[in-house]
Coordinates of C-alpha atoms and ligand atoms in Angstrom, one line a residue:
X44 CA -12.6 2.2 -49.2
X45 CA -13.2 3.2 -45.7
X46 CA -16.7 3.3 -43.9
X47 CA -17.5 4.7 -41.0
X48 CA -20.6 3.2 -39.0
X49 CA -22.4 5.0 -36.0
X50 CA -23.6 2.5 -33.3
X51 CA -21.5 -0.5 -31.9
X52 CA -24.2 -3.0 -31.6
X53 CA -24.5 -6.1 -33.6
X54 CA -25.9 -4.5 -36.6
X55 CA -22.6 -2.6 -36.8
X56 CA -21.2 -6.0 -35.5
X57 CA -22.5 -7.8 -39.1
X58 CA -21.6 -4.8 -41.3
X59 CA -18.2 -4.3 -40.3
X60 CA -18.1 -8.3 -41.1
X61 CA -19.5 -8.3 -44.2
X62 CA -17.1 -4.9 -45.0
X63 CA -13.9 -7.2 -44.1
X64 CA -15.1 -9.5 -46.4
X65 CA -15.4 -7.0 -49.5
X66 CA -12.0 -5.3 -48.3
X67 CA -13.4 -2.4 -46.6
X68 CA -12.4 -0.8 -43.4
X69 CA -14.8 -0.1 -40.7
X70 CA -14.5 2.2 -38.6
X71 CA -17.0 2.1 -35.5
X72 CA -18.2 5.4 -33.2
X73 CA -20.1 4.5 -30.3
X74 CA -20.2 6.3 -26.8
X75 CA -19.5 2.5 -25.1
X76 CA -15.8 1.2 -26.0
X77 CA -15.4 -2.5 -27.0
X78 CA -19.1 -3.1 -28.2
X79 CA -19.5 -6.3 -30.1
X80 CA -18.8 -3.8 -33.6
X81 CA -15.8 -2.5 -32.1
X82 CA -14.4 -6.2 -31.6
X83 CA -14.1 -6.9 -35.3
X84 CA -14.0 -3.6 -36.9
X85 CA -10.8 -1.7 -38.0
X86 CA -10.7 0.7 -36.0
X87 CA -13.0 2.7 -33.3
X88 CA -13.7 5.8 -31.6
X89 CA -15.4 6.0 -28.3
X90 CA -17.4 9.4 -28.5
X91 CA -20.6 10.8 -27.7
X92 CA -22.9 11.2 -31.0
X93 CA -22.7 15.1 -30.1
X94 CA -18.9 15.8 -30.0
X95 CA -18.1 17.3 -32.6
X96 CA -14.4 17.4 -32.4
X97 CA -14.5 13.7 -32.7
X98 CA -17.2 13.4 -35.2
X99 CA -14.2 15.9 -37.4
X100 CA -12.0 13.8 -36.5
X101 CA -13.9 10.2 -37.5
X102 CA -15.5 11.8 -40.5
X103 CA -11.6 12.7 -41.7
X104 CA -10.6 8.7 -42.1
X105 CA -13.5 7.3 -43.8
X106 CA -15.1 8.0 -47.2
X107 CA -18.9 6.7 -46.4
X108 CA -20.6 7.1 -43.1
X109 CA -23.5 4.9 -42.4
X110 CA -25.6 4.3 -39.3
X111 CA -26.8 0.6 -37.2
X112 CA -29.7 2.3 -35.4
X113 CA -32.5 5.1 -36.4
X114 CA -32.2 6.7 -33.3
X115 CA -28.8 8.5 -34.1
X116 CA -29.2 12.4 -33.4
X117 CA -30.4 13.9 -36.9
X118 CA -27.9 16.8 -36.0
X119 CA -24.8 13.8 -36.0
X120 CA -25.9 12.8 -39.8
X121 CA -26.4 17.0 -40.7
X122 CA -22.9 17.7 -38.8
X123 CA -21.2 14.7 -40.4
X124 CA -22.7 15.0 -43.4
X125 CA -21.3 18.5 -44.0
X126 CA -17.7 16.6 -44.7
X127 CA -18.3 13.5 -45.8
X128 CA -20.8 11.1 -47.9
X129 CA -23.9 10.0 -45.6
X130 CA -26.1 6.9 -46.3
X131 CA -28.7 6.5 -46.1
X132 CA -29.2 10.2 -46.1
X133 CA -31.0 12.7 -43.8
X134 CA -34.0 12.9 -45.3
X135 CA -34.6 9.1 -44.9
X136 CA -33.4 9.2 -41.0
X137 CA -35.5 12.4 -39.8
X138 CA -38.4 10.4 -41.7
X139 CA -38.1 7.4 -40.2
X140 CA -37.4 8.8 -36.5
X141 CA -40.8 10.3 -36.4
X142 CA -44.1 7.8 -36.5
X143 CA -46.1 10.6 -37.8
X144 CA -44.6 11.7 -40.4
X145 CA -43.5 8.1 -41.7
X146 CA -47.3 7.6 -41.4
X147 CA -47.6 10.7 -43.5
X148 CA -45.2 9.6 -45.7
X149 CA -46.7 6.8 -46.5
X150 CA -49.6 8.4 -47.0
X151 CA -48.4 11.1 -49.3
X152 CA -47.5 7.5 -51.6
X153 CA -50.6 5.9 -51.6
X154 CA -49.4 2.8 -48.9
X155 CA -52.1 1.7 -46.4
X156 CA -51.6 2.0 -43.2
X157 CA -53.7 1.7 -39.4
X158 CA -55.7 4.7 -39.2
X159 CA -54.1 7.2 -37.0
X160 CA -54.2 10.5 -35.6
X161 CA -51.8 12.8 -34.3
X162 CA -51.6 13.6 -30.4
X163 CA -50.1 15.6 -28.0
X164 CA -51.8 15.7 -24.8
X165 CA -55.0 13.9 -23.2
X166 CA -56.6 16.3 -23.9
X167 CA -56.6 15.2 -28.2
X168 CA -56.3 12.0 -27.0
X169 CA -59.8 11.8 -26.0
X170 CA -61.2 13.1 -29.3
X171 CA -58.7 10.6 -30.9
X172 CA -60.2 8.0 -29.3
X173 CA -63.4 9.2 -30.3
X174 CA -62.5 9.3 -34.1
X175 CA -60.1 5.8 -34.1
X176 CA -62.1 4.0 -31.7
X177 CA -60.8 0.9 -29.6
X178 CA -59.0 -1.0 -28.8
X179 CA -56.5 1.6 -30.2
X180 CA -52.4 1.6 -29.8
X181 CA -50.9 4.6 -28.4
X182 CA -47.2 5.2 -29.3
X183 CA -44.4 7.8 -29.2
X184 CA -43.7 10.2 -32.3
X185 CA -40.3 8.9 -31.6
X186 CA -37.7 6.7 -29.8
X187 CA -40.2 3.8 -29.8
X188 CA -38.1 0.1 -30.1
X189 CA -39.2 -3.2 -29.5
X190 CA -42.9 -2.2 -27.8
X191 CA -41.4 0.5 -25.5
X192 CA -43.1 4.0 -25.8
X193 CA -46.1 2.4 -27.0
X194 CA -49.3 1.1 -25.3
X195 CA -53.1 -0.2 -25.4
X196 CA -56.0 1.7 -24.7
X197 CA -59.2 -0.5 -24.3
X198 CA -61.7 1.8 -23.2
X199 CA -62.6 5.7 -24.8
X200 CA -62.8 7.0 -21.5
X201 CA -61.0 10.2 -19.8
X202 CA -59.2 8.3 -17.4
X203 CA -58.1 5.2 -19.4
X204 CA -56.8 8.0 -21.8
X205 CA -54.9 9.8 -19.1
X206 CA -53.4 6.4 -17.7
X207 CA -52.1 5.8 -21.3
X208 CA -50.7 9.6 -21.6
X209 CA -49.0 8.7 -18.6
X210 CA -47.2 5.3 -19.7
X211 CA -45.7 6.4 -22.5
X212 CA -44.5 9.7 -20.8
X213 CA -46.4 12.1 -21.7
X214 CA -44.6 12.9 -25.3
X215 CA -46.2 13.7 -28.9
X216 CA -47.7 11.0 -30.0
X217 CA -49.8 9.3 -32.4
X218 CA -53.2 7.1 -31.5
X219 CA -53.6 3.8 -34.4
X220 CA -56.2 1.6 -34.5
X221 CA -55.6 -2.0 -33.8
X222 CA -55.2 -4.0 -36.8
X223 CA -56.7 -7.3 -36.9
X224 CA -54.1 -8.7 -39.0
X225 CA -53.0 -12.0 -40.1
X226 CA -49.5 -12.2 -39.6
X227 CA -46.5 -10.0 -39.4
X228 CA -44.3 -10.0 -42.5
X229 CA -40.9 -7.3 -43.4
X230 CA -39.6 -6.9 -46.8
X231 CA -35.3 -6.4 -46.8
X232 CA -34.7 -4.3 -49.9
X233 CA -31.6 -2.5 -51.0
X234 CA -31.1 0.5 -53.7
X235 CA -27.9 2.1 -55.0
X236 CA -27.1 5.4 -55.7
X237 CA -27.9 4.7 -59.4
X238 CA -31.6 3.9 -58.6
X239 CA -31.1 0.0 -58.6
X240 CA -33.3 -1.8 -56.7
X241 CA -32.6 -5.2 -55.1
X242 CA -35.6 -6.9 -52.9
X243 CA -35.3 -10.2 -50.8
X244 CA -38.4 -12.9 -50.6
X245 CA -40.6 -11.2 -48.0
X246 CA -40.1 -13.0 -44.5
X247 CA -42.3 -13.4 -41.8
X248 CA -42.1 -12.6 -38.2
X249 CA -42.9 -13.9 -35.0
X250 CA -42.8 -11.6 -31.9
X251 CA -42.2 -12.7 -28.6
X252 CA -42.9 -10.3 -25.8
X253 CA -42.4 -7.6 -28.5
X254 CA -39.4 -8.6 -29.7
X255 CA -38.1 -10.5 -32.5
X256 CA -38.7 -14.1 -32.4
X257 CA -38.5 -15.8 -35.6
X258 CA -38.4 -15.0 -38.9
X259 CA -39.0 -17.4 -42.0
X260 CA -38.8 -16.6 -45.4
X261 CA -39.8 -16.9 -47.6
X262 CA -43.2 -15.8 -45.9
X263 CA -46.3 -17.7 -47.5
X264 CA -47.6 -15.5 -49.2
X265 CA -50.2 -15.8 -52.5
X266 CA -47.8 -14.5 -55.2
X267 CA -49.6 -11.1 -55.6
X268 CA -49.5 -9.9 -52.3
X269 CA -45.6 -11.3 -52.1
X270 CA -45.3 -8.6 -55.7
X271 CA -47.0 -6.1 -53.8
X272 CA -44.6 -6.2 -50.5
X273 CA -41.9 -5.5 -53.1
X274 CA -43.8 -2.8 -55.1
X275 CA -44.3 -0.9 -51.6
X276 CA -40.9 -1.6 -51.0
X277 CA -40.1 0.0 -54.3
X278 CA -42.0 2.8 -53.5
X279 CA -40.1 4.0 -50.3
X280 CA -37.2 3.3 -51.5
X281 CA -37.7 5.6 -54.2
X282 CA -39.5 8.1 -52.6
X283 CA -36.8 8.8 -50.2
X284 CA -33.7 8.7 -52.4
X285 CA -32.7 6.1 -50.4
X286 CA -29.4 4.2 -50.8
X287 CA -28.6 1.1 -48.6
X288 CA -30.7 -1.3 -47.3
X289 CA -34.3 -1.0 -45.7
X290 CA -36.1 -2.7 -43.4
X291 CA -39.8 -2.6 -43.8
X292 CA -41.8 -4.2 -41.4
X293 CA -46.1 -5.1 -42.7
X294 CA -49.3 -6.2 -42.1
X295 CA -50.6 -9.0 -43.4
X296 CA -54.9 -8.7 -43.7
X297 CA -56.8 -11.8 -44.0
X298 CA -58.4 -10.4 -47.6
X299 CA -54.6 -10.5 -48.8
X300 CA -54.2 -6.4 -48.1
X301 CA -51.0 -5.0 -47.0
X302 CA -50.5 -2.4 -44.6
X303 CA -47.3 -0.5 -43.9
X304 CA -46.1 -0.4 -40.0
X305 CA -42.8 0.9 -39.8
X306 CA -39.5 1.3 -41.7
X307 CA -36.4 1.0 -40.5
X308 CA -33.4 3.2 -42.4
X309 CA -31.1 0.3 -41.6
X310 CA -30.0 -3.3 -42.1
X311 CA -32.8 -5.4 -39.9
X312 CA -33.6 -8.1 -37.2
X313 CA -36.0 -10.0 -39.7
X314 CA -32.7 -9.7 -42.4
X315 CA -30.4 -11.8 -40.5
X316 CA -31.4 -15.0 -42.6
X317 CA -30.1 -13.8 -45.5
X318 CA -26.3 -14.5 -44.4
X319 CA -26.6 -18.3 -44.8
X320 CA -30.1 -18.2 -46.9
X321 CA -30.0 -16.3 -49.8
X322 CA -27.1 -15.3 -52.0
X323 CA -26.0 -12.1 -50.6
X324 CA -26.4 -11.0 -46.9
X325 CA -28.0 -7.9 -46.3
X326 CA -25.1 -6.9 -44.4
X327 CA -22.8 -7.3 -47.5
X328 CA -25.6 -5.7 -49.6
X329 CA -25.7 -2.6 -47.9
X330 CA -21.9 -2.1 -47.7
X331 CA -21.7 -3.0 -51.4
X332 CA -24.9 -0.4 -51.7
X333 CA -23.8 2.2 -49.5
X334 CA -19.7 2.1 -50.9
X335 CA -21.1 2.5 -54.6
X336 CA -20.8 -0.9 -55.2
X337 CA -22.9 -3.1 -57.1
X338 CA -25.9 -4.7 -55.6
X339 CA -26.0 -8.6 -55.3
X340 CA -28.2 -11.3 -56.0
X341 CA -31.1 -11.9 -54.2
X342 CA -32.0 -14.6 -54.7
X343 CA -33.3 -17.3 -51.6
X344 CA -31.2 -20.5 -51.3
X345 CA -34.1 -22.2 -49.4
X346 CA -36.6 -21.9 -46.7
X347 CA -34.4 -20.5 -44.0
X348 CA -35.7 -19.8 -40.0
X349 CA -33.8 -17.2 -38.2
X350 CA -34.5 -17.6 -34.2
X351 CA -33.2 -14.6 -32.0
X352 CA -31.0 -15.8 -28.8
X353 CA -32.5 -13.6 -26.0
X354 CA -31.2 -13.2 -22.8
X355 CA -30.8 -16.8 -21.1
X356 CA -31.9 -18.5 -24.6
X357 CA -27.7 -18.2 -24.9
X358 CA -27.3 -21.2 -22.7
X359 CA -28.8 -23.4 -25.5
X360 CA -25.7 -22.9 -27.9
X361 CA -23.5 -25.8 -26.8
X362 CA -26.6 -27.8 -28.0
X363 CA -27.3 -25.8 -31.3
X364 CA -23.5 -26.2 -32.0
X365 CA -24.1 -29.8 -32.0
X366 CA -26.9 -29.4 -34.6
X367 CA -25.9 -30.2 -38.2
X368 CA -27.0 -27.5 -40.3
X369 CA -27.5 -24.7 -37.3
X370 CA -25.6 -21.6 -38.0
X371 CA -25.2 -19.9 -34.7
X372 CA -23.9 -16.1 -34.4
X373 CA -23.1 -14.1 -31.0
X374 CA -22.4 -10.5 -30.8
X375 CA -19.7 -10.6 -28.0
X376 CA -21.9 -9.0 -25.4
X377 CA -20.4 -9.9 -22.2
X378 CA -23.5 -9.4 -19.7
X379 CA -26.6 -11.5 -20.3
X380 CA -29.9 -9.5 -19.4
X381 CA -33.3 -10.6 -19.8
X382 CA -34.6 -9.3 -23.6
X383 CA -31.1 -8.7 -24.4
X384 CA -30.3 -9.8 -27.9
X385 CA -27.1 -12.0 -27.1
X386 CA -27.4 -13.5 -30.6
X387 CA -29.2 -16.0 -33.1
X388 CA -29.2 -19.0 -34.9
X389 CA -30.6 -19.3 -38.9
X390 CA -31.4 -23.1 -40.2
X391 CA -31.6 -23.3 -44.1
X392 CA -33.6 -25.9 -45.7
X393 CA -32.3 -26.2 -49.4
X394 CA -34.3 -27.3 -51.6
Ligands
LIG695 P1 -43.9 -1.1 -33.6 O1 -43.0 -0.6 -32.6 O2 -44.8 0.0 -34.2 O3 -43.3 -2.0 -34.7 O4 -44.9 -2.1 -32.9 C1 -44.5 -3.3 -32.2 C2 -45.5 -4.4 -32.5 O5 -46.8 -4.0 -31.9 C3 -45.7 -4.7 -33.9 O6 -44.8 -5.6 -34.4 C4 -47.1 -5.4 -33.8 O7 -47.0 -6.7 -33.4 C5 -47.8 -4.5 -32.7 N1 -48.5 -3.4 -33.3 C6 -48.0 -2.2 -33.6 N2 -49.0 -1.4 -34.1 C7 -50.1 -2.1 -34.2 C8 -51.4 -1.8 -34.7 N3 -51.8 -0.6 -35.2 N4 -52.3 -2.8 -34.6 C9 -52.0 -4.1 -34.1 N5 -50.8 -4.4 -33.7 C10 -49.8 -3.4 -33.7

């Protein structure tokens, strides 16, 4: 079996890992050569996601294509997908690339979410501000990561609206209300092509800077809001088709309520604990999910704390290596840059 992942990153890094493990190939297509995927997978073409002689040409040596990062060109997965196996499929991608209509989405299923309205000039933005109120969050339809293309308005007023129009450059949009929530929590969830669902605990996160900090799981959650993460969970999964796993990132309300932020048609950040916590990573679920075959256990081995190594934090791994129990990964990225992800460290407490 032969897979073919888009994106070099460490995502692609941890899947073509996993895939060694299981006895598939990787094969890696990225525009940058010698990515921290490309230094363990198989094999790896350096292309642009929109040549499509090379996209022929990777899509003729693998028999699965999967992604590491949402923002692959829709038109890559159509083109590709036209001779060979994608996963997860278009439908799931093009949904979760565009804020509104995952919003909609969710919606259309019943899952809470922020109140939000659609915008796309300052013009609606001032009569969204009127209907959401404030403090309000303005953020990109799409190519939003990690807190870019997004910001705070605090004040319903013309030219705070234009300033805000202007930071997150001036592209469709969507205005949410801020939600006064309790903490930050992400359900990792896989689904085969059969229909089989496998959920892990529900984790939660910590963001620093608007990234990634930490994530613990399981979260502490009262047990029917930790059986609701997974029936929402459930819910997209299904609704999309989807096959692979998910990342879905929540809010936590003080009266217990869930609402749904954002999914991610991908392996995720918040998922990372799962290679020494639980009893199958989500890396080697969603090769197993994605290469037909069969899901894993989920099942926690402990409380586990997965801490992000950003940027300088790197210098701190002589003394992590020296920590029993510390299980420290880098991704091979050769420059450190401030809010760079240069790796992370997971500490399982079994019990
Ligand atoms: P996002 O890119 O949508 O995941 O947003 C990044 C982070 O901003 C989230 O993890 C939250 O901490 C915060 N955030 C996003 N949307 C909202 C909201 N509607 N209310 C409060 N905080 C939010």
């Amino acid at each position: 079996m032969r897979l073919g992942i888009l994106g070099g990153g460490q995502l692609g890094r941890m899947l073509a890992l996993a895939g060694a493990n299981l006895g598939v190939a990787t094969h890696v297509l990225d525009p940058t050569p010698g990515g921290p995927a490309a230094q363990v997978a198989t094999a790896e073409t350096v292309a642009a996601y929109d040549d499509l002689a090379a996209l022929d040409a990777f899509a003729a040596t693998v028999d699965v294509v999967t992604y590491e990062f949402e923002n692959v060109p829709a038109d890559t997965v159509r083109h590709l997908a036209e001779r060979v196996p994608v996963q997860p499929g278009a439908a799931a991608l093009e949904t979760a690339q565009d804020r509104l209509l995952e919003k909609r989405f969710a919606r259309d299923l019943a899952i809470p979410t922020a109140p939000f309205v659609p915008v796309d000039g300052p013009g609606d933005l001032v009569t969204a501000l009127a209907e959401i109120g404030t403090p309000a969050i303005l953020k990109t339809r799409r190519f939003g990561y990690d807190g870019k293309g997004q910001t705070r308005i605090e004040a319903a007023e013309p030219a705070a609206a234009e300033a805000a129009w202007h930071d997150i450059g001036r592209a469709p949009a969507l205005l949410e209300g801020l939600v006064r929530f309790e903490r930050e929590i992400s359900v990792i969830a896989a689904r085969d092509s059969k229909g089989g669902i496998a959920c892990y605990d529900p984790v939660e996160n910590v963001h620093r800077h608007h990234i990634l900090h930490t994530s613990t799981a399981p979260a502490a959650l009262a047990p029917e809001v930790a059986v609701r993460a997974r029936e929402i969970a459930g819910l997209l999964l299904d609704g999309l088709d989807y096959v692979g796993v998910m990342g879905i990132e929540l809010f936590h309300l003080a009266d217990g309520g869930l609402l749904l932020n954002e999914i991610a048609p991908r392996v995720h950040n918040s998922g990372h604990w799962t290679i020494e916590g639980a009893e199958t990573s989500q890396f080697e679920q969603h090769v197993r999910a994605v290469t037909g075959l069969p899901l894993g256990p989920t099942t926690s081995l402990g409380r586990a704390e997965m801490t992000n190594l950003i940027g300088d934090d790197v210098a701190t791994v002589p003394a992590l290596l020296a920590e029993p129990g510390a299980h420290v990964h880098l991704y091979g990225k050769a420059e450190v840059r401030p809010g760079r992800k240069m790796g992370h460290v997971t500490r399982v407490r079994r019990e």
